[in-house]
PDB file of C-alpha atoms in Angstrom:
ATOM      1  CA  MET F   1      64.794 144.013  64.231  1.00  0.00           C
ATOM      2  CA  ASN F   2      66.286 140.658  65.238  1.00  0.00           C
ATOM      3  CA  PHE F   3      66.532 140.591  69.022  1.00  0.00           C
ATOM      4  CA  GLU F   4      68.305 137.235  68.950  1.00  0.00           C
ATOM      5  CA  SER F   5      71.360 138.189  66.910  1.00  0.00           C
ATOM      6  CA  GLY F   6      74.646 138.083  68.787  1.00  0.00           C
ATOM      7  CA  TYR F   7      76.232 135.216  70.652  1.00  0.00           C
ATOM      8  CA  GLN F   8      73.823 132.653  72.124  1.00  0.00           C
ATOM      9  CA  SER F   9      76.003 129.546  72.596  1.00  0.00           C
ATOM     10  CA  LEU F  10      77.483 129.872  76.083  1.00  0.00           C
ATOM     11  CA  LYS F  11      77.088 126.894  78.410  1.00  0.00           C
ATOM     12  CA  GLN F  12      74.658 127.006  81.329  1.00  0.00           C
ATOM     13  CA  ASN F  13      75.984 126.422  84.860  1.00  0.00           C
ATOM     14  CA  ALA F  14      79.518 125.700  83.648  1.00  0.00           C
ATOM     15  CA  ASP F  15      82.319 125.784  86.216  1.00  0.00           C
ATOM     16  CA  PRO F  16      84.584 128.794  85.530  1.00  0.00           C
ATOM     17  CA  LYS F  17      87.638 126.878  86.776  1.00  0.00           C
ATOM     18  CA  ARG F  18      87.452 124.535  83.778  1.00  0.00           C
ATOM     19  CA  TRP F  19      88.547 127.426  81.527  1.00  0.00           C
ATOM     20  CA  SER F  20      92.180 127.214  82.575  1.00  0.00           C
ATOM     21  CA  ASP F  21      92.725 123.830  80.909  1.00  0.00           C
ATOM     22  CA  GLN F  22      90.728 124.393  77.716  1.00  0.00           C
ATOM     23  CA  LYS F  23      92.714 124.240  74.478  1.00  0.00           C
ATOM     24  CA  ALA F  24      93.150 127.626  72.796  1.00  0.00           C
ATOM     25  CA  LEU F  25      93.121 127.674  68.996  1.00  0.00           C
ATOM     26  CA  GLN F  26      94.762 130.838  67.751  1.00  0.00           C
ATOM     27  CA  THR F  27      95.442 132.305  64.333  1.00  0.00           C
ATOM     28  CA  ASP F  28      96.552 135.821  63.515  1.00  0.00           C
ATOM     29  CA  GLU F  29      92.886 136.763  63.048  1.00  0.00           C
ATOM     30  CA  LYS F  30      91.070 135.107  65.954  1.00  0.00           C
ATOM     31  CA  LEU F  31      91.234 133.233  69.245  1.00  0.00           C
ATOM     32  CA  VAL F  32      88.844 130.325  69.844  1.00  0.00           C
ATOM     33  CA  ILE F  33      88.508 128.477  73.170  1.00  0.00           C
ATOM     34  CA  GLU F  34      86.052 125.646  73.855  1.00  0.00           C
ATOM     35  CA  GLY F  35      84.513 126.389  70.457  1.00  0.00           C
ATOM     36  CA  HIS F  36      83.768 129.998  71.442  1.00  0.00           C
ATOM     37  CA  PRO F  37      85.074 133.023  69.501  1.00  0.00           C
ATOM     38  CA  VAL F  38      86.927 134.817  72.292  1.00  0.00           C
ATOM     39  CA  MET F  39      88.589 137.627  70.329  1.00  0.00           C
ATOM     40  CA  GLU F  40      89.088 138.700  66.722  1.00  0.00           C
ATOM     41  CA  ARG F  41      91.588 140.983  65.016  1.00  0.00           C
ATOM     42  CA  TRP F  42      88.968 143.481  63.800  1.00  0.00           C
ATOM     43  CA  GLU F  43      88.757 144.730  67.396  1.00  0.00           C
ATOM     44  CA  THR F  44      92.204 146.366  67.109  1.00  0.00           C
ATOM     45  CA  PRO F  45      91.187 150.063  66.763  1.00  0.00           C
ATOM     46  CA  TYR F  46      88.558 149.592  69.477  1.00  0.00           C
ATOM     47  CA  MET F  47      91.108 148.054  71.859  1.00  0.00           C
ATOM     48  CA  GLU F  48      93.535 150.873  71.106  1.00  0.00           C
ATOM     49  CA  ALA F  49      90.894 153.376  72.209  1.00  0.00           C
ATOM     50  CA  PHE F  50      90.487 151.579  75.539  1.00  0.00           C
ATOM     51  CA  ALA F  51      94.263 151.609  76.000  1.00  0.00           C
ATOM     52  CA  GLU F  52      94.447 155.345  75.409  1.00  0.00           C
ATOM     53  CA  LEU F  53      91.698 155.926  77.969  1.00  0.00           C
ATOM     54  CA  VAL F  54      93.021 153.823  80.853  1.00  0.00           C
ATOM     55  CA  THR F  55      96.617 155.036  80.471  1.00  0.00           C
ATOM     56  CA  ARG F  56      95.691 158.736  80.622  1.00  0.00           C
ATOM     57  CA  ASN F  57      97.484 159.111  83.982  1.00  0.00           C
ATOM     58  CA  GLY F  58     100.371 156.730  83.299  1.00  0.00           C
ATOM     59  CA  GLY F  59     101.509 154.774  86.361  1.00  0.00           C
ATOM     60  CA  ARG F  60     100.493 151.194  87.163  1.00  0.00           C
ATOM     61  CA  ILE F  61      97.945 149.621  84.839  1.00  0.00           C
ATOM     62  CA  LEU F  62      95.917 146.492  85.566  1.00  0.00           C
ATOM     63  CA  GLU F  63      94.608 144.580  82.555  1.00  0.00           C
ATOM     64  CA  CYS F  64      92.384 141.519  82.831  1.00  0.00           C
ATOM     65  CA  GLY F  65      92.230 139.216  79.809  1.00  0.00           C
ATOM     66  CA  PHE F  66      95.148 138.928  77.376  1.00  0.00           C
ATOM     67  CA  GLY F  67      93.437 137.310  74.367  1.00  0.00           C
ATOM     68  CA  LEU F  68      95.326 138.144  71.191  1.00  0.00           C
ATOM     69  CA  GLY F  69      97.406 140.726  73.046  1.00  0.00           C
ATOM     70  CA  ILE F  70      95.881 143.627  71.123  1.00  0.00           C
ATOM     71  CA  SER F  71      95.064 145.882  74.059  1.00  0.00           C
ATOM     72  CA  ALA F  72      98.226 144.800  75.870  1.00  0.00           C
ATOM     73  CA  GLY F  73     100.372 145.975  72.975  1.00  0.00           C
ATOM     74  CA  ALA F  74      98.494 149.254  72.836  1.00  0.00           C
ATOM     75  CA  ILE F  75      98.872 149.823  76.580  1.00  0.00           C
ATOM     76  CA  GLN F  76     102.613 149.186  76.280  1.00  0.00           C
ATOM     77  CA  SER F  77     102.866 151.982  73.716  1.00  0.00           C
ATOM     78  CA  TYR F  78     101.964 154.450  76.494  1.00  0.00           C
ATOM     79  CA  SER F  79     104.967 153.379  78.628  1.00  0.00           C
ATOM     80  CA  PRO F  80     103.232 152.332  81.858  1.00  0.00           C
ATOM     81  CA  GLU F  81     105.300 152.205  85.030  1.00  0.00           C
ATOM     82  CA  GLU F  82     104.088 148.626  85.498  1.00  0.00           C
ATOM     83  CA  HIS F  83     101.628 146.635  83.409  1.00  0.00           C
ATOM     84  CA  ILE F  84      99.988 143.786  85.315  1.00  0.00           C
ATOM     85  CA  ILE F  85      98.055 141.349  83.117  1.00  0.00           C
ATOM     86  CA  ILE F  86      95.784 138.602  84.461  1.00  0.00           C
ATOM     87  CA  GLU F  87      94.903 135.697  82.147  1.00  0.00           C
ATOM     88  CA  ALA F  88      92.829 132.638  83.072  1.00  0.00           C
ATOM     89  CA  ASN F  89      93.624 130.225  80.226  1.00  0.00           C
ATOM     90  CA  GLN F  90      96.949 128.374  80.365  1.00  0.00           C
ATOM     91  CA  ASP F  91      97.491 128.275  76.589  1.00  0.00           C
ATOM     92  CA  VAL F  92      96.840 132.003  76.253  1.00  0.00           C
ATOM     93  CA  PHE F  93      99.034 132.609  79.296  1.00  0.00           C
ATOM     94  CA  GLN F  94     101.995 131.117  77.424  1.00  0.00           C
ATOM     95  CA  GLY F  95     101.480 133.784  74.780  1.00  0.00           C
ATOM     96  CA  LEU F  96     101.453 136.350  77.572  1.00  0.00           C
ATOM     97  CA  ILE F  97     104.818 135.039  78.811  1.00  0.00           C
ATOM     98  CA  ASP F  98     106.243 135.545  75.311  1.00  0.00           C
ATOM     99  CA  PHE F  99     104.762 139.038  75.281  1.00  0.00           C
ATOM    100  CA  GLN F 100     106.438 139.793  78.613  1.00  0.00           C
ATOM    101  CA  LYS F 101     109.845 138.727  77.287  1.00  0.00           C
ATOM    102  CA  ASN F 102     109.613 141.159  74.375  1.00  0.00           C
ATOM    103  CA  ALA F 103     107.969 144.073  76.197  1.00  0.00           C
ATOM    104  CA  VAL F 104     109.891 147.325  76.543  1.00  0.00           C
ATOM    105  CA  ASN F 105     108.083 148.305  79.752  1.00  0.00           C
ATOM    106  CA  GLN F 106     107.622 146.139  82.835  1.00  0.00           C
ATOM    107  CA  VAL F 107     104.958 143.450  82.399  1.00  0.00           C
ATOM    108  CA  THR F 108     103.834 141.282  85.320  1.00  0.00           C
ATOM    109  CA  PRO F 109     101.839 138.242  84.106  1.00  0.00           C
ATOM    110  CA  ILE F 110      99.488 136.443  86.509  1.00  0.00           C
ATOM    111  CA  LEU F 111      97.652 133.185  85.774  1.00  0.00           C
ATOM    112  CA  GLY F 112      94.209 132.960  87.342  1.00  0.00           C
ATOM    113  CA  LEU F 113      90.608 134.108  87.371  1.00  0.00           C
ATOM    114  CA  ALA F 114      90.491 137.888  87.618  1.00  0.00           C
ATOM    115  CA  CYS F 115      88.120 138.212  90.573  1.00  0.00           C
ATOM    116  CA  GLU F 116      90.181 135.736  92.600  1.00  0.00           C
ATOM    117  CA  VAL F 117      93.502 137.429  91.847  1.00  0.00           C
ATOM    118  CA  LEU F 118      92.231 140.891  92.832  1.00  0.00           C
ATOM    119  CA  ASP F 119      92.326 139.976  96.511  1.00  0.00           C
ATOM    120  CA  SER F 120      96.140 140.062  96.368  1.00  0.00           C
ATOM    121  CA  PHE F 121      96.323 143.792  95.539  1.00  0.00           C
ATOM    122  CA  GLN F 122      96.208 146.762  97.891  1.00  0.00           C
ATOM    123  CA  GLU F 123      93.554 149.462  97.657  1.00  0.00           C
ATOM    124  CA  GLN F 124      94.416 152.626  95.716  1.00  0.00           C
ATOM    125  CA  SER F 125      97.235 150.898  93.810  1.00  0.00           C
ATOM    126  CA  PHE F 126      96.397 151.446  90.115  1.00  0.00           C
ATOM    127  CA  GLU F 127      96.103 154.513  87.895  1.00  0.00           C
ATOM    128  CA  GLY F 128      94.211 152.571  85.232  1.00  0.00           C
ATOM    129  CA  ILE F 129      92.205 149.336  85.028  1.00  0.00           C
ATOM    130  CA  PHE F 130      90.903 147.609  81.893  1.00  0.00           C
ATOM    131  CA  TYR F 131      88.696 144.514  81.994  1.00  0.00           C
ATOM    132  CA  ASP F 132      88.043 142.440  78.879  1.00  0.00           C
ATOM    133  CA  THR F 133      87.588 138.790  79.783  1.00  0.00           C
ATOM    134  CA  TYR F 134      85.281 136.224  78.241  1.00  0.00           C
ATOM    135  CA  PRO F 135      82.075 135.190  80.059  1.00  0.00           C
ATOM    136  CA  LEU F 136      82.695 131.632  81.235  1.00  0.00           C
ATOM    137  CA  ASN F 137      79.043 130.555  81.248  1.00  0.00           C
ATOM    138  CA  ALA F 138      75.652 131.801  80.077  1.00  0.00           C
ATOM    139  CA  ASP F 139      74.647 132.819  83.600  1.00  0.00           C
ATOM    140  CA  GLU F 140      77.207 135.643  83.661  1.00  0.00           C
ATOM    141  CA  GLN F 141      77.145 136.674  79.998  1.00  0.00           C
ATOM    142  CA  HIS F 142      75.683 140.099  80.729  1.00  0.00           C
ATOM    143  CA  THR F 143      76.873 140.672  84.299  1.00  0.00           C
ATOM    144  CA  HIS F 144      80.392 139.326  84.925  1.00  0.00           C
ATOM    145  CA  GLN F 145      81.953 142.767  84.489  1.00  0.00           C
ATOM    146  CA  PHE F 146      80.006 144.104  87.466  1.00  0.00           C
ATOM    147  CA  ASN F 147      81.365 141.407  89.787  1.00  0.00           C
ATOM    148  CA  PHE F 148      84.824 142.508  88.694  1.00  0.00           C
ATOM    149  CA  VAL F 149      84.102 146.214  89.134  1.00  0.00           C
ATOM    150  CA  GLN F 150      82.865 145.632  92.681  1.00  0.00           C
ATOM    151  CA  LYS F 151      86.256 144.183  93.627  1.00  0.00           C
ATOM    152  CA  ALA F 152      88.425 146.344  91.367  1.00  0.00           C
ATOM    153  CA  TYR F 153      87.075 149.810  92.077  1.00  0.00           C
ATOM    154  CA  PRO F 154      88.700 150.086  95.541  1.00  0.00           C
ATOM    155  CA  LEU F 155      92.041 149.289  93.851  1.00  0.00           C
ATOM    156  CA  LEU F 156      91.797 152.408  91.675  1.00  0.00           C
ATOM    157  CA  LYS F 157      93.633 155.532  92.811  1.00  0.00           C
ATOM    158  CA  THR F 158      91.827 158.846  93.068  1.00  0.00           C
ATOM    159  CA  GLY F 159      91.796 160.316  89.566  1.00  0.00           C
ATOM    160  CA  GLY F 160      92.296 156.867  88.056  1.00  0.00           C
ATOM    161  CA  THR F 161      90.298 155.451  85.152  1.00  0.00           C
ATOM    162  CA  LEU F 162      88.483 152.130  84.821  1.00  0.00           C
ATOM    163  CA  SER F 163      86.838 150.759  81.699  1.00  0.00           C
ATOM    164  CA  TYR F 164      85.544 147.424  80.499  1.00  0.00           C
ATOM    165  CA  CYS F 165      84.517 145.603  77.351  1.00  0.00           C
ATOM    166  CA  ASN F 166      81.864 142.885  77.047  1.00  0.00           C
ATOM    167  CA  LEU F 167      81.055 142.509  73.354  1.00  0.00           C
ATOM    168  CA  THR F 168      79.519 139.081  73.954  1.00  0.00           C
ATOM    169  CA  SER F 169      76.853 140.867  75.985  1.00  0.00           C
ATOM    170  CA  THR F 170      76.422 144.133  74.119  1.00  0.00           C
ATOM    171  CA  GLY F 171      76.327 142.357  70.772  1.00  0.00           C
ATOM    172  CA  VAL F 172      73.000 140.925  71.961  1.00  0.00           C
ATOM    173  CA  LEU F 173      71.700 143.830  74.053  1.00  0.00           C
ATOM    174  CA  LYS F 174      72.187 146.511  71.401  1.00  0.00           C
ATOM    175  CA  ASN F 175      69.439 144.912  69.301  1.00  0.00           C
ATOM    176  CA  ARG F 176      66.949 146.105  71.916  1.00  0.00           C
ATOM    177  CA  TYR F 177      68.042 149.757  72.035  1.00  0.00           C
ATOM    178  CA  ASP F 178      68.114 152.609  69.558  1.00  0.00           C
ATOM    179  CA  SER F 179      71.231 154.135  71.102  1.00  0.00           C
ATOM    180  CA  TRP F 180      74.259 153.116  73.117  1.00  0.00           C
ATOM    181  CA  GLU F 181      73.416 155.822  75.623  1.00  0.00           C
ATOM    182  CA  ALA F 182      70.027 154.240  76.340  1.00  0.00           C
ATOM    183  CA  LEU F 183      71.588 150.789  76.601  1.00  0.00           C
ATOM    184  CA  PHE F 184      74.206 152.032  79.039  1.00  0.00           C
ATOM    185  CA  LYS F 185      71.680 153.895  81.193  1.00  0.00           C
ATOM    186  CA  GLU F 186      69.386 150.873  81.550  1.00  0.00           C
ATOM    187  CA  THR F 187      71.701 147.839  81.500  1.00  0.00           C
ATOM    188  CA  GLN F 188      75.005 149.125  82.895  1.00  0.00           C
ATOM    189  CA  LEU F 189      74.641 152.179  85.133  1.00  0.00           C
ATOM    190  CA  PRO F 190      72.327 150.624  87.779  1.00  0.00           C
ATOM    191  CA  TYR F 191      74.665 147.652  88.168  1.00  0.00           C
ATOM    192  CA  LEU F 192      77.752 149.842  88.396  1.00  0.00           C
ATOM    193  CA  ILE F 193      76.114 151.803  91.208  1.00  0.00           C
ATOM    194  CA  GLU F 194      75.107 148.543  92.901  1.00  0.00           C
ATOM    195  CA  ALA F 195      78.752 147.429  92.602  1.00  0.00           C
ATOM    196  CA  GLY F 196      79.814 150.433  94.655  1.00  0.00           C
ATOM    197  CA  VAL F 197      80.756 152.995  92.014  1.00  0.00           C
ATOM    198  CA  PRO F 198      79.440 156.472  92.930  1.00  0.00           C
ATOM    199  CA  GLU F 199      77.131 157.719  90.186  1.00  0.00           C
ATOM    200  CA  ASN F 200      79.197 160.891  89.826  1.00  0.00           C
ATOM    201  CA  ASP F 201      82.234 158.768  88.968  1.00  0.00           C
ATOM    202  CA  VAL F 202      80.445 157.246  85.975  1.00  0.00           C
ATOM    203  CA  LYS F 203      81.244 159.772  83.259  1.00  0.00           C
ATOM    204  CA  GLY F 204      79.265 158.136  80.448  1.00  0.00           C
ATOM    205  CA  ILE F 205      80.482 156.423  77.295  1.00  0.00           C
ATOM    206  CA  ILE F 206      82.368 156.962  74.069  1.00  0.00           C
ATOM    207  CA  VAL F 207      80.604 155.589  70.988  1.00  0.00           C
ATOM    208  CA  PHE F 208      83.326 154.119  68.795  1.00  0.00           C
ATOM    209  CA  ASN F 209      82.896 153.065  65.151  1.00  0.00           C
ATOM    210  CA  VAL F 210      83.838 149.448  64.412  1.00  0.00           C
ATOM    211  CA  SER F 211      83.829 147.167  61.362  1.00  0.00           C
ATOM    212  CA  PRO F 212      83.247 143.532  62.338  1.00  0.00           C
ATOM    213  CA  PRO F 213      83.281 141.046  59.449  1.00  0.00           C
ATOM    214  CA  THR F 214      79.978 139.470  58.459  1.00  0.00           C
ATOM    215  CA  ASP F 215      81.055 136.113  59.881  1.00  0.00           C
ATOM    216  CA  CYS F 216      81.699 137.459  63.398  1.00  0.00           C
ATOM    217  CA  LEU F 217      79.400 135.458  65.677  1.00  0.00           C
ATOM    218  CA  TYR F 218      79.345 137.766  68.688  1.00  0.00           C
ATOM    219  CA  PHE F 219      79.027 141.293  67.306  1.00  0.00           C
ATOM    220  CA  GLN F 220      77.285 142.730  64.241  1.00  0.00           C
ATOM    221  CA  HIS F 221      76.962 146.450  64.909  1.00  0.00           C
ATOM    222  CA  LYS F 222      78.696 149.440  63.323  1.00  0.00           C
ATOM    223  CA  SER F 223      79.649 151.004  66.639  1.00  0.00           C
ATOM    224  CA  ALA F 224      80.478 149.902  70.174  1.00  0.00           C
ATOM    225  CA  MET F 225      80.618 151.614  73.537  1.00  0.00           C
ATOM    226  CA  ILE F 226      83.569 152.500  75.762  1.00  0.00           C
ATOM    227  CA  PRO F 227      82.454 153.104  79.375  1.00  0.00           C
ATOM    228  CA  ILE F 228      84.295 155.884  81.216  1.00  0.00           C
ATOM    229  CA  ILE F 229      84.650 155.591  84.997  1.00  0.00           C
ATOM    230  CA  ILE F 230      86.943 158.048  86.788  1.00  0.00           C
ATOM    231  CA  LYS F 231      87.358 157.983  90.556  1.00  0.00           C
ATOM    232  CA  ASP F 232      86.863 161.505  91.917  1.00  0.00           C
TER     233      ASP F 232
END
């Protein structure tokens, strides 16, 4: 088994604030920023599954990371009361503005780094939260989602659902584990608890079949995980 497959090219000690000004190169099939493959179209069914999960209670939905707009479009199909989307890159944000203009349901776009923007929201204000941003340096490749969860979990209403995606991490980590359940138990659950999520609120994962193309640099597995966190 090749433990080194998956994405290995993130910069060390890079300033996250630089990301805002980086040129985004986008086609219908992929989004590339700073030479990194940020998102690809094959993720569509996977993103749709996240959207279904976090919109289970309707209401206000917080989404972090717009990318190609795949999950945003799927979330809109569930008619949220309000759909707040945070995006850190200015080029991608312009695509988000276009998305807002054409959206049937209310979309509130916010430019900025997710963890910084969260301070502007009140506790218990969202029925669903979905986090899928790109790691901005190698230091946070496997852990940036937990920093977000620590700040975002208090914003979730009782009964609300939070989930996150970090394929740039799990594309590497899965090589070391025979199952997604084992990976989640060892590399995710302890950090979620440390971030302030009660263990009883972590409901486990969905294992979802995916079909990445052979030239995808960040993920080469036939399934991916969908974490399920529900605030009791």
